[in-house]
């Protein structure tokens, strides 16, 4: 029996944690196995969320347990203990897992009873209480001795700011990475376990690795969103060679998870925590050199801010659809771009990162992922950071006061104060859209960026839509978003062949929001670092959701590209806007299902036509006949928006697009940016 003491103000509350191990396997417990694997399994909505397409529970935690149970492994060589909690409903029919208590279960690979209860905590002890984690780790290591120990955290992850997990039984509370470090410090008493694995999103970051360096030899985490866990195949590989080194076990875990990759963003890396200190030393040195540049008076000091903002904007970033709460970027890629833009030697830093990342696997959508991310303020954090909320949350997780002070100062000067004084603005040398091919099909629409501002351009889209409402309530409603734009990085020329063919379902246009970063010399000099993942809003079975698509692009003829619907994101409200909620990727709709397309007007989604999904593949076809307006949208490296003038045109057939008669330079064609801000 362990007594845990918490102090709340002047009240001391005693919690009793009981692990009443069954005598039937007490002798077995004292034998030293090759591995003891502890799975901290917090079920939350991954277990009991409802899949809109199937109408069934997600039951991802149940699936993880069933995968382990179905693996026939050697019980004398491998101990597997699952700690369960954090959800108000478990779907697993047998054995019945409690929602009132956190529980420890031994999973067997050979004996008939595949899961057996070891013990409960007091109901007042929750999964996201660091004392609960301490008690379980301490007791399991004591009662299940092994040559090697692995601790797996399973649930949501939210990076260095949000930490690990979300407990439905404790108001959605999470464990910060400082909480995890404190728990392991108390449980291990100066010893180290062999490996910590985060089978959750966004936890492959430097801050987490640095906090855990004194409590584990290795760590596995994903820089990006993570889908699935591949427990069954990993355990089968371990069972074939139970004495394998933890790094080999880690590589199997990563490789088998990568087999689940189906076109979504994916990264996983194995980190040698004994070398993590070298990265910190080199990172601090780089930041010190940047600060010295920023302190220079005049243009050189301002250029230091400009160059760093450019480097950060184009470094590999993660959870692109919801970066307002995470803000992580790949350390190596950012260091590489800082070397190029800020003229600071980062060779030692990059080498230390490569030496620390033992093994790294990534999908082709994340080509510049090198195994460790770090929090670094970027343009997408502007709204949430206006109250310094996330910066305050970051403080306990940050690895040094020096870096925290730097990030805070950098943000305040670049985002709170006027960024124009430091980095300038994007100026359009030609803001009125010109047709460079007026006498034949297709028209080539053209605008131009001032040459001195080319490097500030981060994203470009061409929006095709119609106007709704009048006066101050007149809004541009985007019906289609075209990212297939040519941007000349030498001249600043922006051109687009407007064929009229866009993604449509049942002849109705679909406004797919893509991530479309302008490329600054990456990908062998191409203009865009294009991530072919997107989403669009629909009403499906009475719910506002976002259908997620991946594009199969045809570079020779973009009109022949198609987009495959791969899943569903739920929606949530953020600052009055409805945005994707990335808790899990639900099952895609079925062929024959009906959906209502939704179009964004003034930040609210207005209902569009009902269409039937004859296929989960969306092709490009000509927009319906009628008059449309088009506008170029540009975003700079700190998130400021620039719009061209509107261009009105008529679509009369798939081979005829004609400009309307409105004057090219009519000031009435200039957008009211207040009525466009909601679009991106």
XYZ file of C-alpha atoms in Angstrom, residues 214-546:
333
model
C 17.435 12.057 -16.872
C 14.742 9.373 -16.690
C 15.040 7.333 -19.902
C 17.725 6.310 -22.375
C 15.605 6.677 -25.508
C 12.368 8.319 -26.606
C 10.058 7.794 -29.576
C 7.639 10.474 -30.729
C 5.977 11.980 -33.771
C 6.564 15.552 -34.880
C 3.249 15.400 -36.750
C -0.273 14.103 -36.202
C -0.143 10.367 -35.422
C -2.647 7.736 -36.566
C -2.676 4.176 -35.182
C -0.147 2.250 -33.120
C 0.647 -1.178 -34.719
C 1.034 -2.907 -31.332
C 0.328 -6.401 -32.674
C 3.098 -6.503 -35.290
C 5.584 -4.776 -32.986
C 5.000 -7.350 -30.237
C 5.277 -10.232 -32.694
C 8.696 -8.930 -33.723
C 9.725 -8.612 -30.077
C 8.476 -12.118 -29.285
C 10.701 -13.542 -32.027
C 13.723 -12.003 -30.297
C 12.852 -10.967 -26.710
C 16.454 -10.069 -25.912
C 16.697 -7.436 -28.658
C 18.189 -4.037 -27.822
C 15.646 -1.269 -27.105
C 16.753 0.624 -30.216
C 15.813 -2.370 -32.353
C 12.466 -2.581 -30.586
C 11.989 1.126 -31.294
C 12.793 0.689 -34.973
C 10.233 -2.113 -35.253
C 7.635 0.123 -33.601
C 8.320 2.902 -36.119
C 8.499 0.616 -39.164
C 5.260 -1.214 -38.394
C 3.477 2.070 -37.704
C 4.670 3.370 -41.044
C 2.928 0.432 -42.721
C -0.356 1.988 -41.539
C 0.486 5.160 -43.440
C -2.160 5.727 -46.119
C -1.352 9.126 -47.538
C -1.793 11.213 -44.396
C 1.073 13.181 -42.825
C 3.335 10.846 -40.875
C 6.608 11.121 -38.984
C 8.209 9.077 -36.205
C 11.700 9.238 -34.732
C 13.864 7.441 -32.174
C 15.850 9.830 -29.974
C 19.029 9.097 -27.992
C 18.379 11.132 -24.846
C 22.008 10.921 -23.703
C 22.947 13.314 -26.521
C 20.115 15.807 -26.140
C 22.271 18.223 -24.102
C 24.535 18.882 -27.101
C 21.546 20.176 -29.047
C 20.635 22.611 -26.292
C 24.169 24.031 -26.149
C 24.281 24.578 -29.900
C 20.721 25.920 -30.045
C 21.432 28.474 -27.312
C 24.558 29.565 -29.185
C 22.553 30.104 -32.388
C 19.918 32.138 -30.522
C 22.666 34.240 -28.941
C 24.061 35.084 -32.392
C 20.580 36.014 -33.644
C 20.129 38.320 -30.649
C 23.421 40.027 -31.431
C 22.206 40.724 -34.970
C 18.899 42.088 -33.678
C 20.660 44.518 -31.340
C 22.437 46.161 -34.281
C 21.018 49.617 -34.935
C 19.360 50.635 -38.172
C 18.626 48.466 -41.190
C 20.861 45.565 -40.110
C 18.893 45.109 -36.901
C 15.566 45.215 -38.757
C 16.900 42.780 -41.364
C 17.662 40.302 -38.569
C 13.946 40.204 -37.686
C 12.945 40.021 -41.337
C 15.328 37.169 -42.123
C 14.330 35.163 -39.054
C 10.612 35.617 -39.818
C 11.229 34.363 -43.364
C 13.218 31.353 -42.126
C 10.500 30.431 -39.624
C 7.678 30.839 -42.145
C 9.256 28.377 -44.573
C 10.513 25.776 -42.111
C 8.608 22.491 -41.859
C 5.627 23.002 -39.539
C 3.164 20.556 -38.038
C -0.571 20.193 -37.515
C -1.042 22.823 -40.212
C -4.818 23.009 -39.802
C -4.625 23.861 -36.087
C -1.231 25.473 -35.567
C -2.796 28.191 -33.418
C -2.366 25.911 -30.415
C 0.925 24.183 -31.185
C 3.386 26.247 -33.251
C 6.065 23.580 -33.642
C 8.614 23.390 -36.437
C 11.421 21.012 -37.358
C 14.623 22.018 -35.528
C 17.029 20.943 -38.253
C 15.071 22.568 -41.067
C 14.757 25.843 -39.166
C 18.481 25.804 -38.352
C 19.238 25.170 -42.025
C 17.104 28.126 -43.141
C 18.561 30.374 -40.432
C 22.006 29.513 -41.755
C 20.899 30.534 -45.256
C 18.885 33.659 -44.413
C 20.624 34.995 -41.295
C 24.157 33.997 -42.362
C 24.810 32.185 -39.080
C 26.841 28.980 -39.065
C 24.594 26.199 -37.729
C 26.791 23.260 -38.781
C 27.436 22.077 -35.208
C 23.765 22.361 -34.304
C 22.644 20.349 -37.316
C 25.269 17.690 -36.623
C 24.148 17.370 -32.993
C 20.538 16.867 -34.154
C 21.598 14.184 -36.642
C 23.680 12.452 -33.950
C 20.780 12.482 -31.480
C 18.107 11.190 -33.868
C 18.954 7.484 -34.075
C 16.193 6.636 -36.537
C 13.710 8.794 -38.428
C 10.906 7.934 -40.807
C 8.655 10.408 -42.602
C 6.086 10.559 -45.369
C 6.613 12.399 -48.628
C 4.379 15.259 -47.401
C 6.927 16.082 -44.705
C 10.228 15.878 -46.599
C 12.057 18.273 -44.262
C 11.222 16.438 -41.035
C 14.445 15.382 -39.365
C 13.157 13.894 -36.124
C 12.817 16.700 -33.566
C 10.482 19.684 -33.515
C 10.599 22.764 -31.297
C 8.141 25.499 -30.367
C 8.891 28.702 -32.257
C 6.428 31.570 -32.650
C 5.067 31.835 -36.190
C 2.393 33.694 -38.081
C -0.430 31.284 -37.303
C -0.151 31.951 -33.560
C -1.022 35.634 -33.790
C -4.643 35.511 -32.593
C -4.145 33.111 -29.704
C -0.976 34.837 -28.562
C -2.524 38.296 -28.432
C -2.988 37.691 -24.697
C 0.322 35.825 -24.367
C -1.745 32.820 -23.313
C 0.281 30.166 -25.086
C 3.569 31.810 -24.195
C 2.637 31.542 -20.528
C 1.670 27.889 -21.005
C 4.993 27.268 -22.708
C 7.106 28.604 -19.836
C 7.089 25.420 -17.654
C 7.970 23.258 -20.661
C 10.735 25.454 -22.014
C 14.243 24.077 -21.567
C 15.896 27.409 -20.720
C 14.945 30.852 -19.448
C 17.198 32.343 -22.116
C 15.169 30.809 -24.939
C 11.841 31.662 -23.308
C 12.883 35.304 -22.871
C 14.042 35.407 -26.490
C 10.775 33.962 -27.845
C 8.736 36.369 -25.712
C 10.736 39.393 -26.846
C 10.671 38.302 -30.493
C 6.907 37.839 -30.396
C 6.210 41.141 -28.663
C 8.310 43.130 -31.125
C 7.176 41.350 -34.266
C 3.514 40.623 -33.519
C 2.379 43.083 -30.852
C 4.254 46.090 -32.192
C 4.045 47.163 -35.841
C 5.819 44.529 -37.962
C 6.040 46.971 -40.877
C 8.828 48.809 -39.063
C 10.879 45.609 -38.918
C 10.112 43.558 -42.005
C 8.097 45.798 -44.360
C 4.893 44.977 -46.254
C 4.008 43.139 -49.429
C 3.313 45.700 -52.129
C 1.586 44.709 -55.359
C 3.211 46.510 -58.275
C 0.124 45.548 -60.244
C -2.933 44.883 -58.063
C -5.470 44.875 -60.923
C -5.739 41.499 -62.626
C -4.687 41.585 -66.280
C -5.439 38.900 -68.860
C -2.188 38.122 -70.673
C -4.028 35.946 -73.192
C -7.168 37.994 -74.031
C -7.869 36.607 -77.498
C -7.772 32.882 -76.849
C -8.588 30.193 -74.302
C -7.635 29.865 -71.513
C -7.105 33.379 -70.166
C -3.907 33.903 -68.163
C -4.595 36.171 -65.194
C -1.642 38.188 -63.962
C -0.576 40.365 -61.023
C 2.884 41.367 -59.856
C 4.651 41.677 -56.494
C 7.291 44.355 -55.983
C 10.664 42.685 -56.385
C 11.903 43.769 -52.957
C 8.932 42.019 -51.331
C 9.081 38.667 -53.135
C 10.705 36.879 -50.213
C 7.908 37.984 -47.863
C 5.249 36.051 -49.805
C 4.344 32.833 -47.993
C 1.063 31.649 -49.532
C -0.897 32.415 -52.722
C -4.360 31.304 -53.831
C -6.849 32.323 -56.495
C -10.415 32.374 -55.190
C -13.389 32.039 -57.517
C -16.757 32.986 -56.109
C -19.810 35.214 -56.092
C -21.059 38.142 -54.046
C -23.935 37.854 -51.607
C -25.676 40.629 -49.673
C -25.474 44.411 -49.945
C -23.533 47.282 -48.399
C -21.640 46.362 -45.236
C -23.259 42.943 -45.393
C -21.947 42.274 -48.896
C -19.615 39.301 -48.774
C -17.521 37.441 -51.259
C -18.409 33.748 -51.055
C -15.560 31.493 -52.254
C -16.903 28.614 -54.316
C -13.538 27.285 -55.429
C -9.929 27.775 -54.319
C -7.253 27.244 -56.950
C -3.651 26.718 -55.744
C -2.188 25.881 -59.192
C -0.428 29.233 -59.507
C 2.882 30.100 -61.132
C 5.005 32.491 -59.055
C 8.266 33.691 -60.595
C 10.691 34.138 -57.707
C 12.933 36.395 -59.804
C 10.434 38.851 -61.282
C 7.529 38.635 -58.813
C 5.090 37.738 -61.616
C 2.035 35.745 -60.482
C 0.036 34.043 -63.232
C -2.792 31.516 -63.462
C -4.410 29.823 -66.440
C -8.143 30.065 -65.667
C -9.699 27.065 -67.387
C -12.938 27.167 -65.427
C -12.325 23.565 -64.405
C -12.364 23.160 -60.647
C -13.168 20.416 -58.159
C -16.898 19.721 -58.335
C -19.328 17.171 -56.906
C -22.494 16.645 -58.923
C -21.595 19.707 -60.981
C -21.368 21.930 -57.883
C -18.072 23.641 -56.951
C -16.183 22.507 -53.842
C -13.999 25.077 -52.002
C -11.115 22.883 -50.820
C -8.701 24.659 -48.481
C -5.158 23.547 -49.292
C -1.836 24.143 -47.609
C 0.228 25.803 -50.316
C 3.481 27.330 -49.062
C 5.611 29.237 -51.528
C 8.977 27.513 -51.795
C 12.248 29.358 -51.349
C 14.688 27.082 -53.117
C 13.535 23.744 -51.702
C 12.341 20.780 -53.767
C 15.029 21.334 -56.394
C 13.989 24.909 -57.036
C 10.263 24.464 -57.654
C 8.053 27.375 -56.704
C 5.825 25.640 -54.177
C 6.309 23.226 -51.332
C 2.846 21.861 -52.027
C 1.258 19.534 -49.491
C -1.617 17.828 -51.343
C -3.900 17.581 -48.320
C -7.004 19.691 -47.942
C -10.474 19.856 -46.445
C -13.902 21.365 -47.120
C -16.998 21.943 -45.004
C -20.229 19.985 -45.432
C -23.390 19.196 -43.527
C -23.436 15.421 -43.072
C -26.095 13.565 -41.105
C -27.107 16.844 -39.491
C -23.579 17.785 -38.380
C -21.156 20.412 -39.662
C -17.973 18.491 -40.449
C -14.946 18.742 -42.707
